[in-house]
Short mmCIF file of C-alpha atoms and ligand atoms in Angstrom, two decimals:
data_model
loop_
_atom_site.label_atom_id
_atom_site.label_comp_id
_atom_site.label_asym_id
_atom_site.label_seq_id
_atom_site.Cartn_x
_atom_site.Cartn_y
_atom_site.Cartn_z
CA MET A 1 127.16 89.74 111.02
CA LYS A 2 128.70 87.97 108.09
CA LEU A 3 128.41 89.51 104.57
CA ILE A 4 128.08 86.93 101.86
CA GLU A 5 128.20 87.84 98.16
CA ASN A 6 127.92 84.59 96.37
CA VAL A 7 125.48 81.68 96.20
CA ARG A 8 127.95 78.95 96.88
CA ASP A 9 129.23 80.48 100.12
CA MET A 10 125.67 81.24 101.31
CA LYS A 11 124.67 77.60 100.76
CA GLU A 12 127.71 76.36 102.58
CA MET A 13 127.08 78.56 105.65
CA ILE A 14 123.41 77.52 105.72
CA GLN A 15 124.43 73.78 105.56
CA LYS A 16 126.76 74.34 108.59
CA GLU A 17 123.92 76.19 110.56
CA LYS A 18 121.45 73.44 109.78
CA LYS A 19 123.86 70.74 110.82
CA ASN A 20 124.24 72.53 114.10
CA GLY A 21 120.41 72.33 114.46
CA LYS A 22 119.83 76.04 113.98
CA THR A 23 116.44 77.25 112.73
CA ILE A 24 116.72 79.80 109.87
CA GLY A 25 114.65 82.99 109.65
CA PHE A 26 114.85 84.79 106.35
CA VAL A 27 113.86 88.38 105.24
CA PRO A 28 114.29 89.05 101.50
CA THR A 29 114.60 92.81 100.61
CA MET A 30 115.59 95.06 97.89
CA GLY A 31 117.59 97.25 100.34
CA PHE A 32 117.28 100.91 101.15
CA LEU A 33 115.95 99.79 104.43
CA HIS A 34 113.38 101.59 106.44
CA GLU A 35 111.50 100.87 109.72
CA GLY A 36 109.02 98.64 107.80
CA HIS A 37 111.95 96.33 106.75
CA LEU A 38 113.47 96.50 110.17
CA SER A 39 110.25 95.28 111.77
CA LEU A 40 110.55 92.17 109.65
CA VAL A 41 114.27 91.77 110.49
CA ARG A 42 113.58 92.11 114.23
CA GLU A 43 111.04 89.34 114.01
CA ALA A 44 113.61 87.11 112.23
CA VAL A 45 116.25 87.79 114.82
CA LYS A 46 113.90 87.27 117.79
CA LYS A 47 112.24 84.11 116.55
CA SER A 48 115.06 82.15 114.80
CA GLU A 49 118.47 81.02 115.84
CA CYS A 50 120.06 82.11 112.58
CA SER A 51 118.78 85.12 110.64
CA VAL A 52 119.48 85.87 106.99
CA VAL A 53 118.61 89.07 105.22
CA SER A 54 119.07 89.35 101.43
CA ILE A 55 119.57 92.63 99.65
CA PHE A 56 119.02 92.26 95.96
CA VAL A 57 117.39 94.74 93.58
CA ASN A 58 115.77 92.06 91.39
CA PRO A 59 115.89 93.13 87.66
CA ALA A 60 113.34 90.54 86.71
CA GLN A 61 110.42 92.28 88.63
CA PHE A 62 110.81 95.62 86.88
CA GLY A 63 109.24 96.37 83.58
CA PRO A 64 111.26 97.96 80.74
CA GLU A 65 109.82 101.43 81.50
CA GLU A 66 110.08 101.12 85.34
CA ASP A 67 112.52 102.50 87.83
CA PHE A 68 115.09 99.63 88.12
CA SER A 69 118.14 101.80 87.33
CA ARG A 70 117.08 104.58 89.66
CA TYR A 71 115.64 102.45 92.45
CA PRO A 72 117.20 103.89 95.73
CA ARG A 73 120.23 101.98 96.97
CA ASP A 74 122.50 102.51 99.97
CA GLU A 75 124.24 99.21 100.74
CA ASP A 76 126.71 100.48 103.35
CA ARG A 77 123.89 102.05 105.41
CA ASP A 78 121.80 98.88 105.04
CA LEU A 79 124.60 96.72 106.25
CA ARG A 80 125.27 98.92 109.31
CA LEU A 81 121.52 98.74 110.17
CA LEU A 82 121.38 95.03 109.87
CA ASP A 83 124.52 94.56 111.89
CA LYS A 84 123.01 96.73 114.60
CA GLU A 85 119.96 94.52 114.64
CA GLY A 86 122.04 91.42 115.32
CA VAL A 87 121.43 89.74 111.97
CA SER A 88 123.54 86.59 111.40
CA TYR A 89 124.08 86.85 107.68
CA ALA A 90 123.51 89.62 105.08
CA PHE A 91 123.30 88.00 101.58
CA VAL A 92 124.06 90.52 98.88
CA PRO A 93 124.37 88.67 95.51
CA LYS A 94 125.34 90.36 92.25
CA PRO A 95 122.79 90.16 89.35
CA GLN A 96 125.12 87.66 87.43
CA GLU A 97 125.04 85.36 90.50
CA MET A 98 121.28 85.19 90.53
CA TYR A 99 120.72 85.37 86.68
CA PRO A 100 123.87 83.88 85.03
CA ARG A 101 124.22 84.17 81.26
CA GLY A 102 121.65 81.94 79.51
CA TYR A 103 119.15 82.03 82.48
CA ARG A 104 115.78 80.70 81.23
CA THR A 105 113.64 79.50 84.21
CA TYR A 106 110.78 81.42 85.68
CA VAL A 107 107.90 80.67 88.05
CA GLN A 108 104.43 81.92 87.51
CA VAL A 109 101.34 81.69 89.91
CA GLN A 110 98.70 81.77 87.21
CA ASP A 111 95.70 84.10 87.27
CA MET A 112 96.57 85.67 90.60
CA GLU A 113 99.73 87.33 89.00
CA ASN A 114 97.60 89.28 86.51
CA ARG A 115 95.17 90.91 88.96
CA LEU A 116 95.58 94.27 90.84
CA CYS A 117 99.28 95.43 90.54
CA GLY A 118 99.86 92.62 88.01
CA ALA A 119 97.47 94.27 85.51
CA SER A 120 99.54 97.47 85.36
CA ARG A 121 102.93 95.76 85.95
CA PRO A 122 102.88 92.78 83.58
CA GLY A 123 105.59 90.19 84.49
CA HIS A 124 106.11 91.78 87.97
CA PHE A 125 105.02 88.83 90.01
CA LYS A 126 106.75 86.31 87.70
CA GLY A 127 109.95 88.17 88.60
CA VAL A 128 109.06 88.25 92.26
CA CYS A 129 108.18 84.57 92.47
CA THR A 130 111.30 83.59 90.55
CA VAL A 131 113.72 85.43 92.74
CA VAL A 132 111.95 84.41 95.98
CA LEU A 133 111.92 80.75 95.00
CA LYS A 134 115.65 80.97 94.04
CA LEU A 135 116.35 82.69 97.37
CA PHE A 136 114.41 80.07 99.28
CA HIS A 137 116.45 77.29 97.57
CA ILE A 138 119.68 79.06 98.55
CA VAL A 139 118.76 80.09 102.14
CA GLN A 140 116.46 77.12 102.95
CA PRO A 141 114.57 79.09 105.61
CA ASP A 142 112.16 77.50 108.19
CA THR A 143 110.39 80.87 108.36
CA ALA A 144 110.31 83.65 105.76
CA ILE A 145 108.97 87.10 106.80
CA PHE A 146 107.24 89.46 104.50
CA GLY A 147 105.29 92.79 105.02
CA GLN A 148 101.53 93.25 104.68
CA LYS A 149 102.40 96.46 102.70
CA ASP A 150 102.91 94.16 99.65
CA ALA A 151 99.62 92.29 100.26
CA GLN A 152 99.26 90.79 96.75
CA GLN A 153 102.89 89.67 96.88
CA ALA A 154 102.26 87.94 100.22
CA ILE A 155 99.07 86.23 98.99
CA ILE A 156 100.72 85.04 95.84
CA LEU A 157 103.83 83.73 97.64
CA LYS A 158 101.56 81.89 100.10
CA ARG A 159 99.98 80.18 97.15
CA MET A 160 103.34 79.37 95.60
CA ILE A 161 104.64 77.91 98.87
CA ARG A 162 101.43 75.68 99.04
CA ASP A 163 101.51 74.69 95.41
CA LEU A 164 105.16 73.72 95.41
CA ASN A 165 105.06 71.86 98.77
CA LEU A 166 107.71 74.10 100.30
CA ASP A 167 108.24 73.51 104.02
CA ILE A 168 108.52 77.14 104.82
CA VAL A 169 106.25 79.03 107.23
CA LEU A 170 105.37 82.48 105.83
CA ARG A 171 104.94 85.27 108.37
CA ILE A 172 103.28 88.47 107.44
CA MET A 173 104.02 91.58 109.58
CA PRO A 174 101.70 94.56 109.81
CA ILE A 175 102.21 97.77 107.67
CA VAL A 176 104.45 100.38 109.37
CA ARG A 177 103.29 103.81 108.80
CA ASP A 178 104.61 107.33 109.27
CA LYS A 179 102.80 109.56 111.78
CA ASP A 180 100.23 110.82 109.23
CA GLY A 181 99.41 107.26 108.10
CA LEU A 182 101.59 107.06 104.86
CA ALA A 183 102.88 103.41 104.58
CA LEU A 184 106.65 103.36 104.63
CA SER A 185 108.12 102.46 101.31
CA SER A 186 111.55 102.85 99.76
CA ARG A 187 109.86 104.68 96.90
CA ASN A 188 108.67 107.48 99.32
CA ALA A 189 112.19 108.79 98.81
CA TYR A 190 111.19 109.94 95.32
CA LEU A 191 108.47 112.30 96.67
CA GLY A 192 108.95 116.12 96.83
CA SER A 193 107.56 117.82 99.92
CA GLU A 194 104.17 118.79 98.33
CA GLN A 195 103.96 115.29 96.90
CA ARG A 196 104.73 113.72 100.25
CA GLU A 197 101.84 115.70 101.84
CA ALA A 198 99.52 114.64 99.06
CA ALA A 199 100.49 110.92 99.41
CA VAL A 200 98.57 110.61 102.66
CA CYS A 201 95.40 110.41 100.51
CA LEU A 202 96.07 106.71 100.02
CA TYR A 203 95.67 105.94 103.75
CA GLN A 204 92.92 108.42 104.22
CA SER A 205 90.84 106.79 101.41
CA LEU A 206 91.32 103.40 103.06
CA LYS A 207 90.30 104.76 106.41
CA GLN A 208 87.23 106.30 104.90
CA ALA A 209 86.30 103.00 103.28
CA GLU A 210 86.91 101.14 106.48
CA GLN A 211 84.61 103.47 108.35
CA ALA A 212 81.86 102.98 105.88
CA VAL A 213 82.19 99.16 106.32
CA LYS A 214 82.22 99.63 110.19
CA ASP A 215 78.99 101.67 109.64
CA GLY A 216 77.42 98.67 107.95
CA GLU A 217 78.17 99.24 104.25
CA ARG A 218 78.57 95.83 102.39
CA ASN A 219 78.38 96.90 98.75
CA ALA A 220 81.92 96.45 97.45
CA ASP A 221 81.39 98.85 94.40
CA LEU A 222 80.22 101.54 96.64
CA VAL A 223 83.16 101.15 99.06
CA ARG A 224 85.57 101.18 96.04
CA SER A 225 83.92 104.38 94.70
CA LEU A 226 84.61 106.02 98.15
CA ILE A 227 88.32 105.33 97.70
CA GLN A 228 88.27 106.53 94.07
CA GLU A 229 86.48 109.80 95.07
CA LYS A 230 88.98 110.53 97.80
CA ILE A 231 91.92 110.02 95.41
CA ALA A 232 90.20 112.13 92.70
CA GLY A 233 89.99 114.93 95.33
CA GLU A 234 93.77 115.16 95.52
CA PRO A 235 95.13 117.18 92.55
CA LEU A 236 98.60 115.61 92.70
CA ALA A 237 97.27 112.06 92.65
CA ARG A 238 96.21 109.86 89.77
CA MET A 239 94.46 106.58 90.34
CA ASP A 240 95.93 103.37 88.97
CA TYR A 241 93.41 101.04 90.60
CA ALA A 242 91.31 100.52 93.63
CA ALA A 243 90.04 96.99 94.34
CA VAL A 244 87.90 95.14 96.78
CA VAL A 245 88.89 91.50 96.61
CA ASP A 246 88.83 88.10 98.27
CA SER A 247 91.95 88.01 100.40
CA GLU A 248 92.76 84.34 99.41
CA ASN A 249 92.36 84.41 95.60
CA LEU A 250 92.34 88.15 94.82
CA LYS A 251 89.06 87.80 92.86
CA PRO A 252 86.75 90.90 92.98
CA LEU A 253 83.91 90.75 95.47
CA GLU A 254 80.40 92.12 95.10
CA THR A 255 79.72 91.95 98.80
CA ILE A 256 82.21 92.62 101.55
CA GLN A 257 82.93 89.55 103.62
CA PRO A 258 84.44 90.85 106.89
CA GLY A 259 87.59 88.78 107.74
CA GLN A 260 88.02 87.78 104.09
CA THR A 261 88.23 91.10 102.23
CA LEU A 262 91.24 93.09 101.01
CA LEU A 263 91.04 96.69 100.11
CA ALA A 264 93.95 97.55 97.84
CA LEU A 265 94.95 100.49 95.74
CA ALA A 266 97.80 101.90 93.65
CA VAL A 267 98.12 105.62 92.99
CA PHE A 268 100.55 107.74 91.13
CA ILE A 269 101.76 110.85 92.92
CA GLY A 270 103.54 112.59 90.08
CA GLU A 271 105.66 109.81 88.59
CA THR A 272 105.89 107.77 91.76
CA ARG A 273 103.54 104.78 91.95
CA LEU A 274 102.59 104.04 95.59
CA ILE A 275 100.51 101.14 96.97
CA ASP A 276 98.62 100.57 100.18
CA ASN A 277 95.97 98.21 101.44
CA MET A 278 93.79 97.24 104.40
CA MET A 279 92.31 93.95 105.49
CA LEU A 280 88.72 94.14 106.57
O1 LIG B 1 109.16 93.07 98.57
C1 LIG B 1 110.27 93.21 98.06
O2 LIG B 1 111.12 94.02 98.45
C2 LIG B 1 110.61 92.32 96.82
O3 LIG B 1 109.52 92.13 95.96
C3 LIG B 1 111.30 90.98 97.23
C4 LIG B 1 110.33 90.10 98.01
C5 LIG B 1 112.54 91.23 98.05
C6 LIG B 1 111.69 90.21 95.95
O4 LIG B 1 112.62 90.88 95.17
#
């Protein structure tokens, strides 16, 4: 695996690979890799002739009160893991490479960026879309691979790719969960042992809602209140939002449409904000 730390070198290597007819598979990450990331990486390595994984904790997607400075980082371990998976290039740019002095250009996917997580994290998706579009320009992937764990991110990026006529296939890989059902996330590292036990309430609330829908419930408000009740029953948890939305445009639904409905929630366990979701 080659480690590349600046934009110019990355572009040069990609041009060479493309000239040799290689297909490029790309996984953007913020590092502190876990099995969820590695499932995306394996897909890239398996399905493309040249695989690129970026590691960049993107300051533009964190609010001023959020955890940018304490976001977990372990670059050496990440690079070892990527090397072991057979990745062709690790792209690890410095913030000044991605946002040089005087940087002014941002990308917004209107309306969708303010819903769900966007309502409690203003500017978050503007930061995500901006960095992902920049990375797409640098890496020029044929396929980009993201996780279903960040469902809203995947839906917004799909819209951005369509709106901006990018010739990139987006692949979304299933959520990877711990044995008890907690979705893997770099932020799980913040949880103490009691909090870790409590955090399973996110998954349990989704399972309960899913069961209700399987049993025939179609009232979206009622399904949402099942999730809220389950979270309210966990003393260490505080609800940010629970939503039952259309999986294309993120607009709230009154009636569950199987095949087209996303259940999504964000919950604080102590100071740690966790998200999870389920497609119905
Ligand atoms: O999902 C993430 O880890 C980040 O939002 C991403 C896509 C790498 C952009 O910084």
